[in-house]
Tab-separated table of C-alpha atoms and ligand atoms in Angstrom:
chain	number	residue	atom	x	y	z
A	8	UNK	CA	104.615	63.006	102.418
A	9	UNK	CA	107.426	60.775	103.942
A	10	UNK	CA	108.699	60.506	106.976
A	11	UNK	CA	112.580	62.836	106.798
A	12	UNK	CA	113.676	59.467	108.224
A	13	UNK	CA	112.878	57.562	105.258
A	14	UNK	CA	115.359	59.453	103.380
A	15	UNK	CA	118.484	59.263	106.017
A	16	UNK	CA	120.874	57.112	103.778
A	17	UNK	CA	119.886	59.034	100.990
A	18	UNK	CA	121.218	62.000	102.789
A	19	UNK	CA	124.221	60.373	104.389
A	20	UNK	CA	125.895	60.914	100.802
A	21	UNK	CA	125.067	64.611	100.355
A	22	UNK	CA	127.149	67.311	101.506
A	23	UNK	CA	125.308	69.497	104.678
A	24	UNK	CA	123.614	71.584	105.002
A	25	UNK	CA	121.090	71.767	102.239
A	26	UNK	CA	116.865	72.179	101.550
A	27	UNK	CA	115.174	69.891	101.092
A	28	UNK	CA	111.657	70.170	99.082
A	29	UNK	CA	108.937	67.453	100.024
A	30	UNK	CA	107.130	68.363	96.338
A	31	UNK	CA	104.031	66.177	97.230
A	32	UNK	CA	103.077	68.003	99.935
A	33	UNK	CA	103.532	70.937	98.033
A	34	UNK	CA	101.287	69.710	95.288
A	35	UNK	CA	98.589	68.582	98.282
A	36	UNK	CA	99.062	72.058	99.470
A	37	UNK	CA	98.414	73.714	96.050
A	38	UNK	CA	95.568	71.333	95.335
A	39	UNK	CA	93.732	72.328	98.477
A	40	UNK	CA	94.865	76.201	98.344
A	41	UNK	CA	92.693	75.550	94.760
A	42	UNK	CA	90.201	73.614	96.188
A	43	UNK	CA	89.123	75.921	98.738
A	44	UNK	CA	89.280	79.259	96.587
A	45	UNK	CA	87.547	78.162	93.910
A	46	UNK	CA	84.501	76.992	96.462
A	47	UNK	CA	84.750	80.512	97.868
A	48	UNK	CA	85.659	82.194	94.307
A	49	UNK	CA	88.889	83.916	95.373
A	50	UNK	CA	91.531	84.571	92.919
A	51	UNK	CA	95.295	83.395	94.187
A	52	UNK	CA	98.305	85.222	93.233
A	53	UNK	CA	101.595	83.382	95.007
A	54	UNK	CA	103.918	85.348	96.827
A	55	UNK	CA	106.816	84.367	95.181
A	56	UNK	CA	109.276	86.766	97.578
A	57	UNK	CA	108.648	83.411	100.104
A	58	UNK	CA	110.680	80.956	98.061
A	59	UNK	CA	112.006	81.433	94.107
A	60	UNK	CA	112.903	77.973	93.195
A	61	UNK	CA	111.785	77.238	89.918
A	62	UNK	CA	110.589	73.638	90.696
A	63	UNK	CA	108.460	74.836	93.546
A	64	UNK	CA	107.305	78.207	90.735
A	65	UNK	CA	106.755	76.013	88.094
A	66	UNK	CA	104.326	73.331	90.653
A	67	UNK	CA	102.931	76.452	91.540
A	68	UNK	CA	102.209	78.249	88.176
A	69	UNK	CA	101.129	74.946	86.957
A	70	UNK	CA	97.863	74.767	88.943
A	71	UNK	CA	96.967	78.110	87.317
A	72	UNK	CA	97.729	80.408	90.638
A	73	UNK	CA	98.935	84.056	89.252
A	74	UNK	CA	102.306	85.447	91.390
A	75	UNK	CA	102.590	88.527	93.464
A	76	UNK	CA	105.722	90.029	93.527
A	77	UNK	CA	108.081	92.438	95.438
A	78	UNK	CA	111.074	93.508	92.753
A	79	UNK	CA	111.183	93.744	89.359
A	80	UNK	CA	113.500	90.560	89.304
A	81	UNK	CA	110.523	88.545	90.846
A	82	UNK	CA	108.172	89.712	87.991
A	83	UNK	CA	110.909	88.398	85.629
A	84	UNK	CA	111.591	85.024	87.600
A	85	UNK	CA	107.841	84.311	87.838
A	86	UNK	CA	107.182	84.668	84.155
A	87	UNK	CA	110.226	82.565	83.401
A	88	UNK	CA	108.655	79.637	85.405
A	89	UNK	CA	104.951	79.698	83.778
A	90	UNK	CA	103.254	82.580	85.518
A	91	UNK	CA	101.700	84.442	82.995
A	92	UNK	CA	102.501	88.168	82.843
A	93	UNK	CA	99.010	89.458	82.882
A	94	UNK	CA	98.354	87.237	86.240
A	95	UNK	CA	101.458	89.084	88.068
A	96	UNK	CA	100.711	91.815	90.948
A	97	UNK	CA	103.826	94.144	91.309
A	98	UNK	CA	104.224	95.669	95.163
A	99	UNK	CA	106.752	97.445	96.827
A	100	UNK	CA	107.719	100.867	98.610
A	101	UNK	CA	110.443	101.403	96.283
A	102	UNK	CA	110.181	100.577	92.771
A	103	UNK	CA	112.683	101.922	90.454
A	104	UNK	CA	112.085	103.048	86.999
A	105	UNK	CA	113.957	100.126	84.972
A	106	UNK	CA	112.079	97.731	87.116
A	107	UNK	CA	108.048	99.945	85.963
A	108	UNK	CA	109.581	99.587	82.766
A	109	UNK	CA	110.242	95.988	82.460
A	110	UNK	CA	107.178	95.548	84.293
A	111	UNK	CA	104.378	97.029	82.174
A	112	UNK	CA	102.209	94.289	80.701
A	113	UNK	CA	101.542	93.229	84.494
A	114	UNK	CA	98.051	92.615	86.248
A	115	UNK	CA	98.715	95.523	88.241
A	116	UNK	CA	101.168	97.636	89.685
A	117	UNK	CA	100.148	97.998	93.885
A	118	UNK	CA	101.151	101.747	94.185
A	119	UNK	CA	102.058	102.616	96.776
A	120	UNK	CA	102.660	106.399	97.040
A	121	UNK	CA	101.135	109.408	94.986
A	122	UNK	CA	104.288	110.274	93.145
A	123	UNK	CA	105.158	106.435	92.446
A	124	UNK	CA	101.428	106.395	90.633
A	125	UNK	CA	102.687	110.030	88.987
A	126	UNK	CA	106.501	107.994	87.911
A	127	UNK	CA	104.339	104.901	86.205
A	128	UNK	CA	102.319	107.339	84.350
A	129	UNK	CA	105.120	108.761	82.745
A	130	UNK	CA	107.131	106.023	82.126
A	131	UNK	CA	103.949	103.996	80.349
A	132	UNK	CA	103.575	107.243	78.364
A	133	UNK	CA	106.780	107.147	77.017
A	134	UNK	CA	106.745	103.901	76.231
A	135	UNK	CA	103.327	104.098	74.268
A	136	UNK	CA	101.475	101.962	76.981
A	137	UNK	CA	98.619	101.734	79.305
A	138	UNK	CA	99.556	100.405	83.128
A	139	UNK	CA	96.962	98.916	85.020
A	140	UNK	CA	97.498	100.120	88.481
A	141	UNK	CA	95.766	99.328	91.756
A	142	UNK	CA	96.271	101.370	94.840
A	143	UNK	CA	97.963	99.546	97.862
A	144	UNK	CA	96.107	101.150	100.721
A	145	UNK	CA	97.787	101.034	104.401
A	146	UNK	CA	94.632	100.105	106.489
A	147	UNK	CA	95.235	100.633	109.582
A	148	UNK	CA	94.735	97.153	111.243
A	149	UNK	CA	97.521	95.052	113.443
A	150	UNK	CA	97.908	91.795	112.625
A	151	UNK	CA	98.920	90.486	116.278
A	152	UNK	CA	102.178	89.131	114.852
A	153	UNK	CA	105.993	89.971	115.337
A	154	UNK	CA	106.490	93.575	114.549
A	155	UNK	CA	108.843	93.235	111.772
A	156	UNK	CA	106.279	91.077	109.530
A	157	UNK	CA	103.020	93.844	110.619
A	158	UNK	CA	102.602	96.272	107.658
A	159	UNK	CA	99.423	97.102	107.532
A	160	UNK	CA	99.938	100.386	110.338
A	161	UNK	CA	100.189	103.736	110.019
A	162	UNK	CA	103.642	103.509	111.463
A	163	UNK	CA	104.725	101.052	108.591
A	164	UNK	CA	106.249	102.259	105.678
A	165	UNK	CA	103.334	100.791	103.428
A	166	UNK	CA	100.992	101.863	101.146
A	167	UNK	CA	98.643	104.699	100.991
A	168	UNK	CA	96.952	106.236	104.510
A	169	UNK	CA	93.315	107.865	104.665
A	170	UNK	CA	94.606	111.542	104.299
A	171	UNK	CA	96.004	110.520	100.978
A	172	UNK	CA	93.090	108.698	99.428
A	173	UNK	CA	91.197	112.005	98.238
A	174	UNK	CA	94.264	113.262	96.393
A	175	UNK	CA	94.479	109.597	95.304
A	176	UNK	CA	91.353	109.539	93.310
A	177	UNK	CA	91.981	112.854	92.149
A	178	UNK	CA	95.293	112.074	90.524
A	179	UNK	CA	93.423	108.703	89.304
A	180	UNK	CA	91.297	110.827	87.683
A	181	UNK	CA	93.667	113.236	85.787
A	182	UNK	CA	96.110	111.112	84.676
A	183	UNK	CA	96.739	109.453	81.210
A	184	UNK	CA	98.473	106.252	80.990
A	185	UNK	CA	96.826	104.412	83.711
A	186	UNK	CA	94.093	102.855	84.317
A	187	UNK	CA	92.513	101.831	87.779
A	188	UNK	CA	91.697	98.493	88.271
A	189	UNK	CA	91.830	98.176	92.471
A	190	UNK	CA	92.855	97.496	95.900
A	191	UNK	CA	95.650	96.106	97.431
A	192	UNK	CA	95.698	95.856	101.372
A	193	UNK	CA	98.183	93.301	102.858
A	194	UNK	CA	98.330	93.443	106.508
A	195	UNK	CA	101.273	91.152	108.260
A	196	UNK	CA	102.343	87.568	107.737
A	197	UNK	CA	102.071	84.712	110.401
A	198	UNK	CA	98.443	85.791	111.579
A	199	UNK	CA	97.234	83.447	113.673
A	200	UNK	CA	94.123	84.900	114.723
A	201	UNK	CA	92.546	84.449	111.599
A	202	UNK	CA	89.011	84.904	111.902
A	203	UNK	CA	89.795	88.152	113.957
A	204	UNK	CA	92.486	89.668	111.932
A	205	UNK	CA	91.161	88.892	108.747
A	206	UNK	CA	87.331	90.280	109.654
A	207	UNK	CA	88.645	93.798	110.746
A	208	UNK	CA	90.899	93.720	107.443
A	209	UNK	CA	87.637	93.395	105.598
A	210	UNK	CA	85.760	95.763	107.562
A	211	UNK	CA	88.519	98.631	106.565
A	212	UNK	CA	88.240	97.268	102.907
A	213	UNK	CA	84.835	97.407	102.462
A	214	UNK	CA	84.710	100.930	104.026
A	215	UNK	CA	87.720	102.176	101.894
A	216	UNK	CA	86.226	100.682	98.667
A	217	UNK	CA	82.846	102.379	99.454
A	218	UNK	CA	85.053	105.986	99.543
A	219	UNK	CA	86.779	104.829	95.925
A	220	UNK	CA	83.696	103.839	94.629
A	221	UNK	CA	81.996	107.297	95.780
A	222	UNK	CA	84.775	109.233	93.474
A	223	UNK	CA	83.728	107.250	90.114
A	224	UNK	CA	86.449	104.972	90.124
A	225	UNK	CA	85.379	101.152	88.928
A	226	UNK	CA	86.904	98.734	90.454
A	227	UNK	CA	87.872	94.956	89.038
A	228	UNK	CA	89.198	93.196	91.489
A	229	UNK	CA	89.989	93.938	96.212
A	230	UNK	CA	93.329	92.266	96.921
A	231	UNK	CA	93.231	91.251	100.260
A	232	UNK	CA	97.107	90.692	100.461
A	233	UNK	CA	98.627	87.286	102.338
A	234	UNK	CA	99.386	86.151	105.789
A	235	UNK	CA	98.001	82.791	107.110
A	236	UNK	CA	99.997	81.485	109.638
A	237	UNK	CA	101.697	77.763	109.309
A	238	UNK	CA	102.062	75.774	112.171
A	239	UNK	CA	105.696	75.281	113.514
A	240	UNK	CA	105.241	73.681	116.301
A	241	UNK	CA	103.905	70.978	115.368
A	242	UNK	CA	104.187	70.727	111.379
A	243	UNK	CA	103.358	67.243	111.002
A	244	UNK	CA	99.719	67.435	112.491
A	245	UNK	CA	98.968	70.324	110.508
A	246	UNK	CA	101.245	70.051	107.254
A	247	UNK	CA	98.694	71.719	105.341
A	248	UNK	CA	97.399	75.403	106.095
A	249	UNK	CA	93.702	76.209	106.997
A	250	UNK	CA	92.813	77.265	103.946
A	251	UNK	CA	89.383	77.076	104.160
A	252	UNK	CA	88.825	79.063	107.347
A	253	UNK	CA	90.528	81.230	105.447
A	254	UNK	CA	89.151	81.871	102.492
A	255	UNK	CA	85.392	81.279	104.449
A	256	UNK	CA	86.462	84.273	106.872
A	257	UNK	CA	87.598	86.786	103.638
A	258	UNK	CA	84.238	85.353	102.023
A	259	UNK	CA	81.797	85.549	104.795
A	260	UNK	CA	83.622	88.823	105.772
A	261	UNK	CA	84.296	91.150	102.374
A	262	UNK	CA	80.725	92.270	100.238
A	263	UNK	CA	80.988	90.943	97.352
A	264	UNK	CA	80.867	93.812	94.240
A	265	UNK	CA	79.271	92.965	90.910
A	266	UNK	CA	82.656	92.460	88.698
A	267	UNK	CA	85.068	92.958	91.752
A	268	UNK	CA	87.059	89.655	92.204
A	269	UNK	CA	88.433	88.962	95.450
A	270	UNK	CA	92.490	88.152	95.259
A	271	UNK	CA	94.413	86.707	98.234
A	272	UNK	CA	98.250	86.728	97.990
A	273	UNK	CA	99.962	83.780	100.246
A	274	UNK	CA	103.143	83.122	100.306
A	275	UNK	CA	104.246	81.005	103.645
A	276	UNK	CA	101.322	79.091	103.515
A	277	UNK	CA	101.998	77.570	100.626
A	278	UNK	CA	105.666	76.593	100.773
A	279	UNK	CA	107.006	76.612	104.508
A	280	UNK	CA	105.448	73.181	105.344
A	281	UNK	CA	107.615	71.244	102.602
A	282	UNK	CA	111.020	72.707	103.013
A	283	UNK	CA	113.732	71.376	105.661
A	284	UNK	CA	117.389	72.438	106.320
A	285	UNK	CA	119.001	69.533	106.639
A	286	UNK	CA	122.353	70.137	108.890
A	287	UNK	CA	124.921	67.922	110.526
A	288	UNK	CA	126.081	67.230	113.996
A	289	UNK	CA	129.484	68.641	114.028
A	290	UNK	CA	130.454	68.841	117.260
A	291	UNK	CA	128.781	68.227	121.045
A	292	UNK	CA	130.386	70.400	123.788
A	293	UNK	CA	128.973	69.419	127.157
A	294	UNK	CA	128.995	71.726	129.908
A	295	UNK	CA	127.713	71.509	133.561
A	296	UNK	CA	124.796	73.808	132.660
A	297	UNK	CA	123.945	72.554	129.600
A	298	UNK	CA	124.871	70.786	126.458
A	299	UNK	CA	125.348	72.390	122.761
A	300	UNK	CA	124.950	70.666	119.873
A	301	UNK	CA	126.670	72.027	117.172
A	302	UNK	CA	125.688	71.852	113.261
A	303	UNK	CA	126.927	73.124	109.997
A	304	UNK	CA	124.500	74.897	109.461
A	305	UNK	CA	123.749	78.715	110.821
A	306	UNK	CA	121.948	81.761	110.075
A	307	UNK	CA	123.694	83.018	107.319
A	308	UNK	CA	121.217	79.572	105.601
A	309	UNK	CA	118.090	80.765	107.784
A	310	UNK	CA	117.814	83.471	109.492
A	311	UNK	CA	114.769	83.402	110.567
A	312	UNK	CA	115.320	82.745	114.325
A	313	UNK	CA	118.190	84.859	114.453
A	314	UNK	CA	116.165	87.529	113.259
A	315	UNK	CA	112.965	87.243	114.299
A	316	UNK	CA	113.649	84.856	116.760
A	317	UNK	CA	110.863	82.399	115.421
A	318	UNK	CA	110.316	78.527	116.306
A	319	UNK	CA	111.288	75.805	114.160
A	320	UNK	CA	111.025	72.302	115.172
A	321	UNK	CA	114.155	70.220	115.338
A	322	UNK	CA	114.292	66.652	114.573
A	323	UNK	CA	117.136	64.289	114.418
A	324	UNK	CA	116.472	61.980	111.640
A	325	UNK	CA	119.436	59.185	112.230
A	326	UNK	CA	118.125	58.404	115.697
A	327	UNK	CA	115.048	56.896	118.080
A	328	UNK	CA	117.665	57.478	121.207
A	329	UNK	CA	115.915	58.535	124.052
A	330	UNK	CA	115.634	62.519	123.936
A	331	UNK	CA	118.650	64.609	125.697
A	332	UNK	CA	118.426	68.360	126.088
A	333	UNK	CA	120.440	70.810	124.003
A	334	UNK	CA	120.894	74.067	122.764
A	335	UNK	CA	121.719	73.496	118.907
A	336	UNK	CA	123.868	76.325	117.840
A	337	UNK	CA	124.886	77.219	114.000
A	338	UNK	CA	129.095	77.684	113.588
A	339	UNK	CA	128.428	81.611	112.647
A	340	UNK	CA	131.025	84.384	114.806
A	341	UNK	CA	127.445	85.580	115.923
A	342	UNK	CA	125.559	84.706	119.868
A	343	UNK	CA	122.368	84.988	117.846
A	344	UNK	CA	123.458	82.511	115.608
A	345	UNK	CA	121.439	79.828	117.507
A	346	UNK	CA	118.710	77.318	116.587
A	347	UNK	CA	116.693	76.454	119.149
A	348	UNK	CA	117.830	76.097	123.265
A	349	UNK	CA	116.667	73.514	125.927
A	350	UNK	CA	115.612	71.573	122.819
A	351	UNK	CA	114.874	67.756	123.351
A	352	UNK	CA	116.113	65.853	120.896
A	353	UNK	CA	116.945	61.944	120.234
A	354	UNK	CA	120.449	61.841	121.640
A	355	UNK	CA	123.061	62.880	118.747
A	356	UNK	CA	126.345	62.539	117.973
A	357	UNK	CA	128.370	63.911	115.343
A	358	UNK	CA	127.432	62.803	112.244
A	359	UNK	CA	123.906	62.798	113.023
A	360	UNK	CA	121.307	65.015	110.482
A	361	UNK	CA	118.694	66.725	112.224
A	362	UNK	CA	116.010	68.459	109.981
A	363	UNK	CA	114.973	72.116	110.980
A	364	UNK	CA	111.209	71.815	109.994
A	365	UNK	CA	109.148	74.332	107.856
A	366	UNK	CA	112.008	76.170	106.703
A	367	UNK	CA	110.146	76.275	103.166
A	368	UNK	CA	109.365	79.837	103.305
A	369	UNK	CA	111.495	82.987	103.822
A	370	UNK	CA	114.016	80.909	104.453
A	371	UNK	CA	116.586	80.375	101.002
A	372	UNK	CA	115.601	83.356	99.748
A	373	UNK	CA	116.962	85.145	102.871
A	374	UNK	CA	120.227	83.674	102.406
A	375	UNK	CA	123.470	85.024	102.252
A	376	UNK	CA	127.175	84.615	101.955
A	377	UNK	CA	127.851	85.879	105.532
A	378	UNK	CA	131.509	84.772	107.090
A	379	UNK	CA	131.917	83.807	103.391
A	380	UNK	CA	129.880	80.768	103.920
A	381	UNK	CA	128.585	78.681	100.837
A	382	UNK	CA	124.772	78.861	100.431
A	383	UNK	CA	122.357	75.695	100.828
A	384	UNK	CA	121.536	74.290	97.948
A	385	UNK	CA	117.905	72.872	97.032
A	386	UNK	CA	117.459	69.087	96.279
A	387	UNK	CA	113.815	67.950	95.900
A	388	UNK	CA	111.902	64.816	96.835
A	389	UNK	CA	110.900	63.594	93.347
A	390	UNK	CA	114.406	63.223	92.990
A	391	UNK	CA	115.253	60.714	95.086
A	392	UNK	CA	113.665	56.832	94.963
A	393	UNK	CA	112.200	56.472	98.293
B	15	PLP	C1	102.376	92.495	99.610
B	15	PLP	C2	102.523	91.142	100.191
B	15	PLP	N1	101.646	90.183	99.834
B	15	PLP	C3	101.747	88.924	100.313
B	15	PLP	C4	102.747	88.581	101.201
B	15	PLP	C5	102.821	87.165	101.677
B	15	PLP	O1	102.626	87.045	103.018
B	15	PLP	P1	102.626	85.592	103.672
B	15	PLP	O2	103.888	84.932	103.307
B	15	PLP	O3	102.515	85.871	105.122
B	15	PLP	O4	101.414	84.889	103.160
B	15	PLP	C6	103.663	89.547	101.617
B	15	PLP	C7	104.682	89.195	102.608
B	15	PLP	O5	105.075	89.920	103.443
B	15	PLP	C8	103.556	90.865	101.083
B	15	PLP	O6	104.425	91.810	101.425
C-alpha cells in the first residue's frame, strides 16, 4: 500500500473527482479475511451490495470467498465476476418474482417473511426445481451503531421475529419445493463493540437454532450475517480489519453443530480501507468565522456523511503546508452536502487533490446522478506505474 501522495502527478492528469482502488491492500485484506477464517473454520460469503466493481469482485471471488447478495441484479453481477452460483446467499425484504426466478440454483435464499418462503415454493415448482432456502431470523439484538445501519430489532423491517418461528417450521415442513438448509441473522454494520455485539448475536443464535432443531428441521450451515467496523479515523494504522477478533469472538461464542458450518457475510470490512474519492480544490472562500474549502466533489459521489453523517478522513495529497482549518464543502444545492467541518488540513489552494479516505465501501454504489452530476468513475492502483 502506497502512500496517496506517491500517486499526485499521476492524478494531476485525470479529470476529478474519481475512486480510486489501492488493489494490494485489497488482496492483503482478502488474504487475511482467509487466513483468519480458515483457522477458525468459518465460511465467507462477500457482501457484494458494499462495492460492485468487477476488479474488486473478481480479487474477491478469486480467493474462493462465496457473495451475499441483496437484489437479484447482485446475484447476476456476482456470478458474472467468478462467484460461483451455488456459493451465492440471496437476502432482502422484498424480492420480486423475476428476481426468485433468475435466482434458483443459489446457496440459499434468506427468507425473510412466511409468504415470501410460500412465493419461492411456487415459483421453484413451476419451474421443476428445488430452492434451498434458509430462514433470515430478526434476533432481537442492537448493534450499538447508527440507527439506519441496525437491523437486527424488532422495530426493523428484517427477517423473521419469535412469534413467527412456530408457523415457520410448520410451513417448512409442509411445503414441496424447498428444502431447509439454515439461518441467517445479520444484525447492523459498523459494530464496533465486537466482542459484545457479536457474543449476544450468538447467544440468540444458538437459542433460536436449539427451537429449529427441536421441530426436526436439519440444519447445514448458521449465517451469522456481516458488520465489523473499519477504522475511519485513523485508516492508515489500522488499514486492515480485525479479523481475527472477529472470527475468534463468533468461534469462541456460537456451539459448533456436527455438519452446521458457520458463514459470516462482510462487506465494509473488506473493501472500505482501499477506496478514496479523489476531489479537487475548486474554490477557497474565507470568512471571518471560518474558511470553506470547496471541491468537485459532493454527495451525490458519497453520501455517506450527508446521510449518515459518518467520518471520513481528509487528506490533501499535493501538500506538507502547515495544517489550516476548514470546512470542506461538496458544490451540491444541498447544506448537508458537506465533507467534514473544522477539518485541519495542509493548507490548499485550488488545484490541490485531497483524498476522502475509506470511501471503498457503500460509497460508488450509493451514487447517483443528483443535480445531473456525472458519476465518479473507478481507476485502480495496478494501473498506474508507481
Ligand atoms: C444481510 C446483510 N449481510 C451482510 C451485510 C454487510 O454488512 P457490513 O458491510 O457491515 O459487513 C449487510 C449490510 O447491511 C446485510 O444487509
Amino acid at each position: 500500500m502506497k502512500d496517496l501522495s506517491a500517486y499526485k502527478n499521476a492524478f494531476s492528469v485525470i479529470e476529478t473527482p474519481f475512486y480510486f482502488y489501492d488493489t494490494e491492500l485489497l488482496q492483503r485484506t482478502v488474504d487475511e479475511v482467509s487466513r483468519a477464517s480458515a483457522k477458525y473454520g468459518i465460511d465467507v460469503h462477500y457482501a457484494v451490495k458494499a462495492n460492485v466493481e468487477e476488479r474488486l469482485l473478481q480479487i474477491i471471488s478469486a480467493a474462493g470467498i462465496g457473495a451475499d447478495a441483496v437484489s437479484g441484479n447482485e446475484v447476476s453481477r456476482a456470478v458474472e465476476c467468478g462467484f460461483p452460483k451455488n456459493k451465492v446467499v440471496f437476502a432482502g425484504v422484498g424480492k420480486t418474482d423475476k428476481e426468485i426466478r433468475q435466482s434458483l440454483g443459489i446457496e440459499a435464499f434468506n427468507v425473510e417473511s412466511l409468504q415470501e418462503l410460500e412465493v419461492i415454493d411456487s415459483i421453484a415448482g413451476a419451474e421443476g426445481v428445488m430452492a434451498d432456502v434458509s430462514l433470515r431470523i430478526n434476533p432481537g439484538v442492537d448493534a450499538h451503531t447508527h440507527k439506519f445501519i441496525t437491523t437486527g430489532l424488532e422495530a426493523n423491517k428484517f427477517g423473521l421475529v419469535p412469534e413467527e418461528f412456530q408457523a415457520a417450521a410448520d410451513l417448512l415442513g409442509r411445503l414441496k419445493n424447498v428444502r431447509f438448509t439454515g439461518l441467517h441473522f445479520h444484525v447492523g454494520s459498523q459494530i464496533t463493540d465486537i466482542q459484545e455485539v457479536f457474543s449476544q448475536e450468538c447467544a440468540r443464535a444458538n437459542e433460536i437454532a436449539g427451537f429449529f432443531e427441536s421441530q426436526g428441521l436439519k440444519m447445514e450451515h448458521i449465517d451469522l450475517g456481516g458488520g465489523l467496523g473499519v477504522d475511519y479515523l485513523t485508516p492508515d494504522q489500522n488499514p486492515v480489519p480485525d479479523f481475527e477478533l472477529w472470527f475468534r469472538t463468533l468461534s469462541e461464542n456460537m456451539p459448533r453443530r456436527e455438519g452446521v458450518r458457520l458463514f459470516a457475510e462482510p462487506g465494509r470490512s473488506l473493501v472500505a480501507q482501499c477506496g478514496s474519492l479523489i476531489t479537487k480544490v475548486l474554490y477557497i472562500k474565507k470568512r471571518t468565522s471560518k474558511t470553506f474549502a470547496v471541491v468537485d466533489a459532493g454527495m451525490n459521489n458519497l453520501v455517506r456523511p450527508a446521510l449518515y453523517g459518518a467520518y471520513h478522513r481528509i487528506d490533501n495529497i499535493c501538500s506538507q503546508a502547515p495544517a489550516e482549518v476548514y470546512d470542506i464543502v461538496g458544490p451540491v444545492c444541498e447544506s448537508s452536502d458537506v465533507w467534514g467541518t473544522d477539518r485541519p488540513l495542509a493548507s490548499c489552494g485550488r488545484g490541490d487533490l485531497l483524498a476522502i479516505r475509506s470511501a471503498g465501501a457503500y460509497g460508488s454504489v450509493m451514487s447517483s446522478s443528483y443535480n445531473l452530476r456525472d458519476k465518479a468513475p473507478a481507476y485502480f492502483s495496478d494501473d498506474f506505474n508507481i
